[in-house]
Short mmCIF file of C-alpha atoms in Angstrom, two decimals:
data_model
loop_
_atom_site.label_atom_id
_atom_site.label_comp_id
_atom_site.label_asym_id
_atom_site.label_seq_id
_atom_site.Cartn_x
_atom_site.Cartn_y
_atom_site.Cartn_z
CA UNK A 1 6.29 24.59 -37.18
CA UNK A 2 6.88 22.58 -33.96
CA UNK A 3 5.28 23.22 -30.53
CA UNK A 4 6.04 21.31 -27.41
CA UNK A 5 4.17 20.31 -24.27
CA UNK A 6 5.12 17.81 -21.46
CA UNK A 7 3.47 15.13 -19.67
CA UNK A 8 4.40 11.91 -17.92
CA UNK A 9 4.38 8.15 -18.40
CA UNK A 10 3.94 5.98 -15.37
CA UNK A 11 6.10 3.08 -14.37
CA UNK A 12 4.92 1.93 -11.00
CA UNK A 13 4.89 4.96 -8.68
CA UNK A 14 7.70 6.64 -10.84
CA UNK A 15 6.57 9.29 -13.39
CA UNK A 16 8.88 9.53 -16.29
CA UNK A 17 8.83 12.82 -18.27
CA UNK A 18 7.46 12.68 -21.86
CA UNK A 19 7.92 15.55 -24.38
CA UNK A 20 4.85 15.97 -26.65
CA UNK A 21 5.94 17.45 -29.96
CA UNK A 22 3.39 18.70 -32.45
CA UNK A 23 4.46 19.45 -36.07
CA UNK A 24 2.23 20.98 -38.83
CA UNK A 25 3.44 20.19 -42.28
CA UNK A 26 2.24 20.67 -45.80
CA UNK A 27 0.58 17.52 -47.44
CA UNK A 28 -2.57 15.62 -47.34
CA UNK A 29 -4.69 16.33 -44.19
CA UNK A 30 -3.96 13.70 -41.48
CA UNK A 31 -3.59 13.43 -37.76
CA UNK A 32 -1.15 10.81 -36.51
CA UNK A 33 0.40 10.03 -33.11
CA UNK A 34 3.84 8.18 -32.97
CA UNK A 35 6.11 7.34 -30.14
CA UNK A 36 4.93 3.85 -28.91
CA UNK A 37 1.29 4.72 -28.06
CA UNK A 38 -1.22 2.31 -26.73
CA UNK A 39 -4.78 2.00 -27.96
CA UNK A 40 -6.08 4.73 -25.51
CA UNK A 41 -3.31 7.14 -26.61
CA UNK A 42 -3.98 6.56 -30.23
CA UNK A 43 -7.61 7.31 -29.80
CA UNK A 44 -6.74 10.67 -28.38
CA UNK A 45 -6.63 12.37 -31.79
CA UNK A 46 -10.43 11.67 -32.17
CA UNK A 47 -11.19 13.08 -28.74
CA UNK A 48 -8.97 16.07 -29.32
CA UNK A 49 -10.53 16.81 -32.68
CA UNK A 50 -14.06 16.57 -31.31
CA UNK A 51 -13.26 18.74 -28.34
CA UNK A 52 -11.70 21.36 -30.69
CA UNK A 53 -14.68 21.24 -32.90
CA UNK A 54 -16.99 21.85 -29.95
CA UNK A 55 -15.18 25.07 -29.43
CA UNK A 56 -15.39 26.11 -33.10
CA UNK A 57 -11.70 25.59 -33.62
CA UNK A 58 -11.07 24.06 -37.04
CA UNK A 59 -7.95 21.99 -37.68
CA UNK A 60 -5.90 23.20 -40.66
CA UNK A 61 -5.78 21.20 -43.89
CA UNK A 62 -2.30 20.02 -43.19
CA UNK A 63 -0.53 17.02 -41.84
CA UNK A 64 -0.57 16.99 -38.16
CA UNK A 65 1.99 14.68 -36.37
CA UNK A 66 2.32 14.15 -32.73
CA UNK A 67 5.47 12.60 -31.41
CA UNK A 68 5.79 11.24 -27.87
CA UNK A 69 9.48 11.40 -26.88
CA UNK A 70 11.37 9.30 -25.80
CA UNK A 71 9.86 6.99 -28.52
CA UNK A 72 11.02 3.74 -26.82
CA UNK A 73 9.09 4.39 -23.65
CA UNK A 74 5.58 2.86 -23.76
CA UNK A 75 2.81 5.36 -23.40
CA UNK A 76 -0.32 4.06 -21.78
CA UNK A 77 -3.53 5.75 -20.59
CA UNK A 78 -6.05 8.59 -21.52
CA UNK A 79 -4.11 11.17 -19.58
CA UNK A 80 -2.16 12.09 -22.77
CA UNK A 81 -5.24 13.79 -24.08
CA UNK A 82 -4.70 17.10 -22.64
CA UNK A 83 -0.95 17.49 -23.26
CA UNK A 84 -1.57 16.63 -26.89
CA UNK A 85 -4.34 19.32 -27.00
CA UNK A 86 -2.06 21.78 -25.36
CA UNK A 87 0.81 21.11 -27.94
CA UNK A 88 -1.65 21.47 -30.85
CA UNK A 89 -3.04 24.72 -29.44
CA UNK A 90 0.44 26.08 -29.24
CA UNK A 91 1.23 25.00 -32.72
CA UNK A 92 -1.84 26.73 -33.89
CA UNK A 93 -0.72 29.81 -31.97
CA UNK A 94 -3.82 29.90 -29.95
CA UNK A 95 -1.97 29.77 -26.68
CA UNK A 96 1.74 30.90 -26.13
CA UNK A 97 4.42 28.33 -26.89
CA UNK A 98 6.41 29.25 -23.84
CA UNK A 99 3.25 28.68 -21.67
CA UNK A 100 2.77 25.19 -23.17
CA UNK A 101 6.44 24.34 -22.55
CA UNK A 102 6.17 25.48 -18.88
CA UNK A 103 3.59 22.96 -17.73
CA UNK A 104 3.37 19.18 -17.27
CA UNK A 105 -0.19 18.34 -18.31
CA UNK A 106 -2.40 15.37 -17.95
CA UNK A 107 -6.07 14.79 -18.24
CA UNK A 108 -8.61 13.04 -20.38
CA UNK A 109 -10.82 14.93 -22.86
CA UNK A 110 -14.47 14.41 -23.28
CA UNK A 111 -15.95 15.03 -26.79
CA UNK A 112 -17.41 18.37 -25.52
CA UNK A 113 -14.09 19.62 -24.30
CA UNK A 114 -14.60 18.99 -20.62
CA UNK A 115 -11.69 17.41 -18.63
CA UNK A 116 -12.17 14.06 -16.94
CA UNK A 117 -9.96 13.27 -13.74
CA UNK A 118 -7.27 10.56 -14.32
CA UNK A 119 -5.10 8.50 -11.95
CA UNK A 120 -1.56 9.49 -11.01
CA UNK A 121 -1.96 13.25 -10.47
CA UNK A 122 0.15 13.06 -7.20
CA UNK A 123 3.26 11.33 -8.82
CA UNK A 124 2.82 13.67 -11.88
CA UNK A 125 2.99 16.68 -9.53
CA UNK A 126 6.19 15.38 -8.00
CA UNK A 127 7.73 14.99 -11.43
CA UNK A 128 6.61 18.54 -12.44
CA UNK A 129 8.29 19.87 -9.33
CA UNK A 130 11.44 18.19 -10.11
CA UNK A 131 11.48 19.77 -13.63
CA UNK A 132 10.58 23.13 -12.09
CA UNK A 133 7.36 23.18 -14.03
CA UNK A 134 3.80 23.78 -13.00
CA UNK A 135 1.21 21.11 -13.37
CA UNK A 136 -1.99 21.40 -15.56
CA UNK A 137 -4.70 18.87 -14.65
CA UNK A 138 -8.58 18.38 -14.52
CA UNK A 139 -10.14 20.38 -11.74
CA UNK A 140 -11.11 17.27 -9.88
CA UNK A 141 -7.46 16.03 -9.73
CA UNK A 142 -6.22 19.37 -8.47
CA UNK A 143 -6.64 18.93 -4.64
CA UNK A 144 -4.87 15.59 -4.88
CA UNK A 145 -1.77 16.96 -6.88
CA UNK A 146 -1.62 20.17 -4.56
CA UNK A 147 -0.43 18.08 -1.78
CA UNK A 148 3.11 17.99 -3.28
CA UNK A 149 3.30 21.71 -2.37
CA UNK A 150 6.58 22.28 -4.31
CA UNK A 151 4.79 23.31 -7.56
CA UNK A 152 1.85 25.26 -8.74
CA UNK A 153 -1.09 23.11 -9.70
CA UNK A 154 -3.67 24.45 -12.12
CA UNK A 155 -6.99 22.57 -12.20
CA UNK A 156 -9.29 23.27 -15.19
CA UNK A 157 -12.76 22.09 -15.72
CA UNK A 158 -12.50 22.21 -19.67
CA UNK A 159 -10.25 22.97 -22.48
CA UNK A 160 -12.01 26.38 -22.78
CA UNK A 161 -10.70 27.28 -19.32
CA UNK A 162 -7.19 26.19 -20.30
CA UNK A 163 -7.20 28.56 -23.30
CA UNK A 164 -8.66 31.40 -21.34
CA UNK A 165 -6.02 30.83 -18.51
CA UNK A 166 -2.99 30.92 -20.91
CA UNK A 167 -4.26 33.79 -22.93
CA UNK A 168 -4.84 35.82 -19.86
CA UNK A 169 -8.63 36.13 -20.44
CA UNK A 170 -9.58 34.36 -17.24
CA UNK A 171 -6.70 33.18 -15.15
CA UNK A 172 -7.40 30.26 -12.87
CA UNK A 173 -6.53 30.20 -9.12
CA UNK A 174 -3.93 27.48 -8.15
CA UNK A 175 -5.64 24.42 -6.70
CA UNK A 176 -5.61 23.93 -2.87
CA UNK A 177 -4.71 20.65 -1.24
CA UNK A 178 -7.63 18.40 -0.33
CA UNK A 179 -8.66 17.90 3.23
CA UNK A 180 -6.84 15.45 5.58
CA UNK A 181 -9.58 12.96 6.43
CA UNK A 182 -9.55 11.82 9.93
CA UNK A 183 -10.09 8.26 10.84
CA UNK A 184 -13.63 7.46 12.18
CA UNK A 185 -13.90 4.17 14.06
CA UNK A 186 -17.14 2.55 15.18
CA UNK A 187 -15.48 -0.53 16.41
CA UNK A 188 -13.57 -1.03 19.73
CA UNK A 189 -11.31 -3.71 21.17
CA UNK A 190 -13.56 -3.69 24.29
CA UNK A 191 -16.34 -5.25 22.12
CA UNK A 192 -14.37 -8.58 22.02
CA UNK A 193 -15.34 -10.75 25.04
CA UNK A 194 -12.49 -12.56 26.65
CA UNK A 195 -9.47 -13.40 24.45
CA UNK A 196 -6.91 -11.67 26.68
CA UNK A 197 -4.00 -13.41 25.04
CA UNK A 198 -5.14 -12.61 21.54
CA UNK A 199 -5.57 -8.96 22.49
CA UNK A 200 -2.14 -8.77 23.90
CA UNK A 201 -0.75 -10.32 20.57
CA UNK A 202 -2.66 -7.72 18.60
CA UNK A 203 -1.08 -5.07 20.73
CA UNK A 204 2.43 -6.23 20.17
CA UNK A 205 1.80 -6.62 16.44
CA UNK A 206 0.45 -3.10 16.28
CA UNK A 207 3.48 -1.66 18.24
CA UNK A 208 6.16 -3.31 16.13
CA UNK A 209 4.37 -4.00 12.79
CA UNK A 210 4.77 -7.77 13.37
CA UNK A 211 3.09 -10.38 11.22
CA UNK A 212 0.42 -12.32 13.18
CA UNK A 213 -1.26 -15.73 12.50
CA UNK A 214 -4.50 -16.58 14.40
CA UNK A 215 -5.73 -20.02 14.56
CA UNK A 216 -9.09 -20.93 16.00
CA UNK A 217 -12.46 -22.57 15.59
CA UNK A 218 -15.23 -20.79 13.50
CA UNK A 219 -16.85 -17.95 15.47
CA UNK A 220 -14.08 -17.67 18.04
CA UNK A 221 -13.54 -13.93 17.18
CA UNK A 222 -10.51 -13.91 14.73
CA UNK A 223 -12.16 -11.60 12.19
CA UNK A 224 -13.44 -9.45 14.95
CA UNK A 225 -10.12 -8.93 16.41
CA UNK A 226 -8.48 -8.22 13.13
CA UNK A 227 -11.15 -5.55 12.32
CA UNK A 228 -10.15 -3.66 15.48
CA UNK A 229 -6.55 -3.57 14.67
CA UNK A 230 -6.72 -0.28 12.72
CA UNK A 231 -8.08 1.31 15.99
CA UNK A 232 -4.76 0.45 17.72
CA UNK A 233 -2.39 1.94 15.04
CA UNK A 234 -1.14 5.36 15.08
CA UNK A 235 -1.89 7.75 12.14
CA UNK A 236 0.47 7.82 9.20
CA UNK A 237 3.35 10.28 9.43
CA UNK A 238 3.66 12.92 6.70
CA UNK A 239 6.24 10.86 4.81
CA UNK A 240 4.20 7.69 5.14
CA UNK A 241 0.92 9.37 4.10
CA UNK A 242 2.72 10.60 0.87
CA UNK A 243 4.24 7.23 0.03
CA UNK A 244 0.88 5.44 0.52
CA UNK A 245 -1.04 8.00 -1.40
CA UNK A 246 1.36 7.75 -4.33
CA UNK A 247 0.38 4.14 -4.62
CA UNK A 248 -3.35 4.85 -4.26
CA UNK A 249 -3.07 7.60 -6.72
CA UNK A 250 -1.71 5.31 -9.35
CA UNK A 251 -4.44 2.74 -8.47
CA UNK A 252 -7.07 5.48 -8.57
CA UNK A 253 -8.43 4.90 -5.17
CA UNK A 254 -7.79 8.18 -3.42
CA UNK A 255 -11.11 9.69 -2.31
CA UNK A 256 -12.07 13.24 -3.55
CA UNK A 257 -8.48 14.29 -3.73
CA UNK A 258 -7.88 14.17 0.03
CA UNK A 259 -4.89 12.36 1.75
CA UNK A 260 -5.76 10.36 4.54
CA UNK A 261 -3.60 9.75 7.69
CA UNK A 262 -5.52 6.57 8.33
CA UNK A 263 -3.49 3.41 7.71
CA UNK A 264 -4.72 1.14 4.95
CA UNK A 265 -6.62 -1.96 5.97
CA UNK A 266 -6.95 -4.33 3.07
CA UNK A 267 -8.82 -7.57 3.24
CA UNK A 268 -8.97 -9.52 -0.11
CA UNK A 269 -11.15 -12.54 -0.50
CA UNK A 270 -9.41 -15.95 -0.57
CA UNK A 271 -10.32 -16.36 -4.24
CA UNK A 272 -8.26 -13.43 -5.33
CA UNK A 273 -5.75 -14.11 -7.99
CA UNK A 274 -2.04 -13.71 -7.84
CA UNK A 275 -2.24 -10.38 -10.00
CA UNK A 276 -4.80 -9.09 -7.45
CA UNK A 277 -2.70 -9.74 -4.47
CA UNK A 278 0.88 -9.02 -5.75
CA UNK A 279 0.02 -6.68 -8.69
CA UNK A 280 -0.07 -7.13 -12.38
CA UNK A 281 -2.64 -6.95 -15.21
CA UNK A 282 -2.16 -5.37 -18.47
CA UNK A 283 -0.70 -2.10 -17.08
CA UNK A 284 1.03 -3.84 -14.09
CA UNK A 285 -1.25 -2.21 -11.52
CA UNK A 286 -0.35 -2.37 -7.77
CA UNK A 287 -1.83 -5.32 -5.92
CA UNK A 288 -3.34 -5.66 -2.50
CA UNK A 289 0.10 -5.87 -0.77
CA UNK A 290 1.03 -2.52 -2.25
CA UNK A 291 -2.22 -0.94 -1.48
CA UNK A 292 -1.59 -2.09 2.22
CA UNK A 293 1.72 -0.28 2.30
CA UNK A 294 2.35 1.20 5.83
CA UNK A 295 -0.87 -0.55 6.89
CA UNK A 296 -2.57 -3.87 7.38
CA UNK A 297 -3.26 -6.84 5.04
CA UNK A 298 -5.79 -9.14 6.49
CA UNK A 299 -6.08 -12.47 4.92
CA UNK A 300 -8.96 -14.52 6.34
CA UNK A 301 -9.17 -18.24 5.66
CA UNK A 302 -5.53 -18.13 4.96
CA UNK A 303 -5.05 -21.77 3.81
CA UNK A 304 -7.83 -21.36 1.19
CA UNK A 305 -5.75 -18.98 -0.86
CA UNK A 306 -4.05 -20.59 -3.79
CA UNK A 307 -0.72 -21.98 -2.77
CA UNK A 308 1.17 -19.92 -5.40
CA UNK A 309 -0.39 -16.83 -4.08
CA UNK A 310 0.88 -17.45 -0.59
CA UNK A 311 4.24 -18.30 -1.73
CA UNK A 312 4.63 -15.14 -3.65
CA UNK A 313 4.27 -13.20 -0.38
CA UNK A 314 7.38 -14.63 1.06
CA UNK A 315 9.87 -12.28 -0.63
CA UNK A 316 7.80 -9.05 -0.28
CA UNK A 317 7.45 -9.85 3.42
CA UNK A 318 11.18 -9.79 3.75
CA UNK A 319 12.15 -6.90 1.47
CA UNK A 320 9.19 -4.51 1.65
CA UNK A 321 9.15 -4.24 -2.05
CA UNK A 322 7.72 -6.22 -4.95
CA UNK A 323 8.83 -6.35 -8.62
CA UNK A 324 5.90 -6.89 -10.94
CA UNK A 325 7.58 -8.60 -13.89
CA UNK A 326 5.52 -8.95 -17.10
CA UNK A 327 6.33 -9.32 -20.82
CA UNK A 328 5.77 -5.60 -21.34
CA UNK A 329 6.57 -4.11 -18.00
CA UNK A 330 8.87 -4.35 -15.04
CA UNK A 331 7.47 -2.24 -12.23
CA UNK A 332 8.49 -2.02 -8.60
CA UNK A 333 6.12 -1.04 -5.93
CA UNK A 334 6.64 -0.50 -2.18
CA UNK A 335 4.81 -3.07 0.10
CA UNK A 336 5.76 -2.71 3.79
CA UNK A 337 2.59 -4.21 5.14
CA UNK A 338 1.65 -5.98 8.34
CA UNK A 339 0.18 -9.35 7.60
CA UNK A 340 -2.69 -10.57 9.82
CA UNK A 341 -3.63 -14.14 8.82
CA UNK A 342 -6.64 -16.09 10.27
CA UNK A 343 -7.24 -19.81 9.81
CA UNK A 344 -9.38 -22.64 11.06
CA UNK A 345 -7.45 -25.60 12.61
CA UNK A 346 -8.82 -27.94 9.84
CA UNK A 347 -11.46 -27.84 7.01
CA UNK A 348 -14.29 -28.71 9.27
CA UNK A 349 -12.99 -26.15 11.84
CA UNK A 350 -13.61 -28.36 15.01
CA UNK A 351 -10.49 -30.44 15.39
CA UNK A 352 -10.33 -29.67 19.11
CA UNK A 353 -14.07 -30.46 19.77
CA UNK A 354 -14.61 -34.14 20.08
CA UNK A 355 -18.36 -33.78 19.71
CA UNK A 356 -18.18 -31.86 16.40
CA UNK A 357 -14.92 -32.99 14.91
CA UNK A 358 -14.96 -35.03 11.74
CA UNK A 359 -13.66 -38.64 11.34
CA UNK A 360 -10.36 -37.65 9.88
CA UNK A 361 -9.02 -35.93 13.04
CA UNK A 362 -6.09 -35.24 13.39
CA UNK A 363 -5.06 -36.00 9.84
CA UNK A 364 -7.45 -33.36 8.50
CA UNK A 365 -5.72 -30.62 10.56
CA UNK A 366 -2.22 -31.62 9.31
CA UNK A 367 -3.43 -31.72 5.64
CA UNK A 368 -5.21 -28.33 6.02
CA UNK A 369 -2.48 -26.37 7.82
CA UNK A 370 0.05 -28.16 5.49
CA UNK A 371 -1.10 -25.69 2.75
CA UNK A 372 0.84 -23.10 4.71
CA UNK A 373 4.51 -23.89 3.96
CA UNK A 374 7.19 -24.05 6.46
CA UNK A 375 9.05 -20.91 5.08
CA UNK A 376 5.81 -18.88 5.25
CA UNK A 377 5.01 -20.10 8.68
CA UNK A 378 8.50 -19.08 9.77
CA UNK A 379 7.95 -15.49 8.64
CA UNK A 380 4.91 -15.21 11.17
CA UNK A 381 6.40 -13.27 14.07
CA UNK A 382 3.36 -14.13 16.29
CA UNK A 383 1.24 -17.32 16.36
CA UNK A 384 -1.63 -17.72 18.56
CA UNK A 385 -4.68 -19.88 19.20
CA UNK A 386 -8.01 -18.23 19.62
CA UNK A 387 -10.17 -20.42 21.71
CA UNK A 388 -13.95 -20.39 21.54
CA UNK A 389 -15.67 -18.18 23.91
CA UNK A 390 -18.07 -19.81 26.40
CA UNK A 391 -21.72 -19.14 25.88
CA UNK A 392 -22.27 -17.79 29.37
CA UNK A 393 -19.43 -15.23 28.85
CA UNK A 394 -21.16 -13.75 25.74
CA UNK A 395 -23.95 -12.34 28.06
CA UNK A 396 -21.48 -10.58 30.40
CA UNK A 397 -20.93 -6.74 29.99
CA UNK A 398 -17.93 -5.58 27.98
CA UNK A 399 -14.77 -5.63 29.86
CA UNK A 400 -11.10 -5.18 29.32
CA UNK A 401 -9.31 -2.18 27.93
CA UNK A 402 -10.61 0.16 25.24
CA UNK A 403 -8.93 0.67 21.89
CA UNK A 404 -7.93 4.14 22.94
CA UNK A 405 -6.11 2.90 26.12
CA UNK A 406 -4.10 0.16 24.10
CA UNK A 407 -3.55 2.71 21.33
CA UNK A 408 -1.71 5.07 23.74
CA UNK A 409 0.73 2.40 24.68
CA UNK A 410 1.21 1.54 21.10
CA UNK A 411 1.81 5.14 20.25
CA UNK A 412 4.37 5.53 22.87
CA UNK A 413 6.27 2.27 21.72
CA UNK A 414 6.21 3.70 18.06
CA UNK A 415 7.70 6.99 19.48
CA UNK A 416 10.51 5.13 20.99
CA UNK A 417 11.17 3.37 17.67
CA UNK A 418 11.04 6.61 15.77
CA UNK A 419 13.75 8.01 18.07
CA UNK A 420 15.86 4.76 17.74
CA UNK A 421 15.66 4.58 13.95
CA UNK A 422 15.96 8.29 13.08
CA UNK A 423 19.36 7.73 11.59
CA UNK A 424 18.38 4.46 9.83
CA UNK A 425 16.33 5.19 6.74
CA UNK A 426 15.91 1.47 6.02
CA UNK A 427 14.20 0.76 9.24
CA UNK A 428 11.18 2.48 10.88
CA UNK A 429 9.87 -0.15 13.33
CA UNK A 430 11.38 -3.04 15.10
CA UNK A 431 10.07 -5.50 12.42
CA UNK A 432 12.35 -3.80 9.99
CA UNK A 433 15.62 -4.14 11.86
CA UNK A 434 18.09 -6.66 10.78
CA UNK A 435 21.77 -7.55 10.83
CA UNK A 436 24.11 -5.48 13.11
CA UNK A 437 21.29 -2.94 13.83
CA UNK A 438 19.07 -5.79 15.28
CA UNK A 439 22.04 -7.02 17.41
CA UNK A 440 22.50 -3.56 18.68
CA UNK A 441 18.98 -2.57 19.65
CA UNK A 442 17.71 -5.93 20.76
CA UNK A 443 20.70 -7.45 22.67
CA UNK A 444 19.14 -9.35 25.57
CA UNK A 445 20.65 -9.47 29.05
CA UNK A 446 22.64 -12.53 30.23
CA UNK A 447 19.57 -14.42 31.45
CA UNK A 448 17.53 -13.53 28.44
CA UNK A 449 20.45 -14.64 26.09
CA UNK A 450 20.70 -18.04 27.92
CA UNK A 451 16.91 -18.68 27.51
CA UNK A 452 16.96 -17.75 23.83
CA UNK A 453 19.73 -20.15 23.19
CA UNK A 454 17.98 -22.89 25.05
CA UNK A 455 14.74 -22.33 23.18
CA UNK A 456 16.57 -22.16 19.86
CA UNK A 457 18.27 -25.47 20.50
CA UNK A 458 15.04 -27.17 21.95
CA UNK A 459 12.65 -26.07 19.12
CA UNK A 460 15.30 -25.90 16.32
CA UNK A 461 14.64 -22.16 15.54
CA UNK A 462 15.93 -21.10 12.15
CA UNK A 463 18.18 -18.01 11.84
CA UNK A 464 15.04 -16.05 10.66
CA UNK A 465 13.06 -17.44 13.67
CA UNK A 466 15.83 -16.49 16.11
CA UNK A 467 15.97 -12.85 14.79
CA UNK A 468 12.24 -12.57 14.63
CA UNK A 469 12.06 -13.52 18.34
CA UNK A 470 14.57 -10.74 19.10
CA UNK A 471 12.44 -8.24 17.26
CA UNK A 472 9.29 -9.15 18.99
CA UNK A 473 11.10 -9.09 22.38
CA UNK A 474 12.35 -5.63 21.49
CA UNK A 475 8.78 -4.55 20.88
CA UNK A 476 7.48 -6.04 24.22
CA UNK A 477 10.24 -4.11 26.00
CA UNK A 478 9.20 -1.03 24.20
CA UNK A 479 5.68 -1.42 25.46
CA UNK A 480 6.93 -1.90 28.97
CA UNK A 481 9.25 1.13 28.57
CA UNK A 482 12.41 -0.92 29.19
CA UNK A 483 15.64 0.15 27.69
CA UNK A 484 17.07 -3.36 27.66
CA UNK A 485 15.59 -6.73 26.52
CA UNK A 486 15.21 -8.91 29.62
CA UNK A 487 14.50 -12.61 30.29
CA UNK A 488 10.71 -12.10 30.70
CA UNK A 489 10.53 -10.18 27.36
CA UNK A 490 12.38 -13.19 25.63
CA UNK A 491 9.95 -15.71 27.47
CA UNK A 492 6.83 -13.95 26.20
CA UNK A 493 8.21 -13.57 22.61
CA UNK A 494 9.10 -17.23 22.62
CA UNK A 495 5.60 -18.17 23.65
CA UNK A 496 4.31 -16.76 20.46
CA UNK A 497 6.72 -18.70 18.29
CA UNK A 498 5.30 -22.09 19.24
CA UNK A 499 3.69 -24.18 16.48
CA UNK A 500 -0.06 -23.08 16.36
CA UNK A 501 -1.42 -26.49 16.66
CA UNK A 502 0.93 -27.50 19.65
CA UNK A 503 -1.03 -29.23 22.33
#
């Protein structure tokens, strides 16, 4: 007698269908799981046996074989507990076989039969919808999975509730989507005293999703500026929220099953490993660059990060995707993030202050910033110096525009880009435009073209630097509401391409 249930195996944000086959055969009593299971899946037999025993369900004195098909696909994680239990209950004729075959199940079992929430409910629900099946999951995972909307999600608190639901004794109500959490900001751009140029660069970066490098002495306000960037960004669109939540679901960082419209803001410490930043580990989990998808990756003390870590950022910054390749896994994750990097001009931090600079000036600055390679520096759309604020200015009342005021201009610029790229699925903001599309949307007027060619020749701009200048110019024009890129737009964009330690 063979019964079937279905679940998924995760490969990045992709959920691959797995058929769980349960066979009861004559022979010595045994309970085996085959089909390339990892340790957590192999241990499922003990959790399932204990859960059934707690409900006074005795296993028959037969040979029980669980096959996870396709057998060549690696099976990892504790979420296989529930589908194995469902297939076994169907084989024992405790629940109907057709009910077991009509759902995609995932969930971890406790020894008393209660269900523990697991990661990946959102991509599992999308896979279930694609197969025209409902999803069975732990009750705590239901609000997250229900966001898919295209399939019914049944959230159960225990295996007893699963049996009662499929036998008609006590049907469960479908789960409702979790609440959309609104962003709550206690910080405001107006808190930053002075730094008008840095604020302007932050606005441009937010409007076009451009990478930004801030260079300045300790205490000049670099981290303070970066912390206020989320207050300038528009909320995630429905598509972006789903994409971002898929990655966060796999990583297990979604809060209470709700989907947030707040853009991610990740700030890893400079001691973070390559696997932590790019992704990896035993199960090829997403790294910080993927957790920052559609949001901000803030890397303070940028030159202090290990050089191999910085160099691995180069390709994802261009492609918006990272392939985590390990001996047992090749997983692709999305990573369209906005990099905000902050650095001191040298190790001591006071290269421009003759009274406090060390004896190795200016060599110390060249050595320190030399940790940032030329190709990486070339990928920074905006490079600015953040000078120290005078002591007397710190006592002045807050001045300048509020985050809400700047955010309105950013939102309008983003709306113009949404309209511009509505027929171009590979580009959503100006920072994504390239090739013929970039030449079409950012073609400068005659004077602007002449200025850009002069600058390219004088400063030896690379092809990448040339195109990034055009992208920034297009964003500046969008903030101004201009349909064309003009000379003064080019001039401002060029001013942010100068070497950060230029005198």
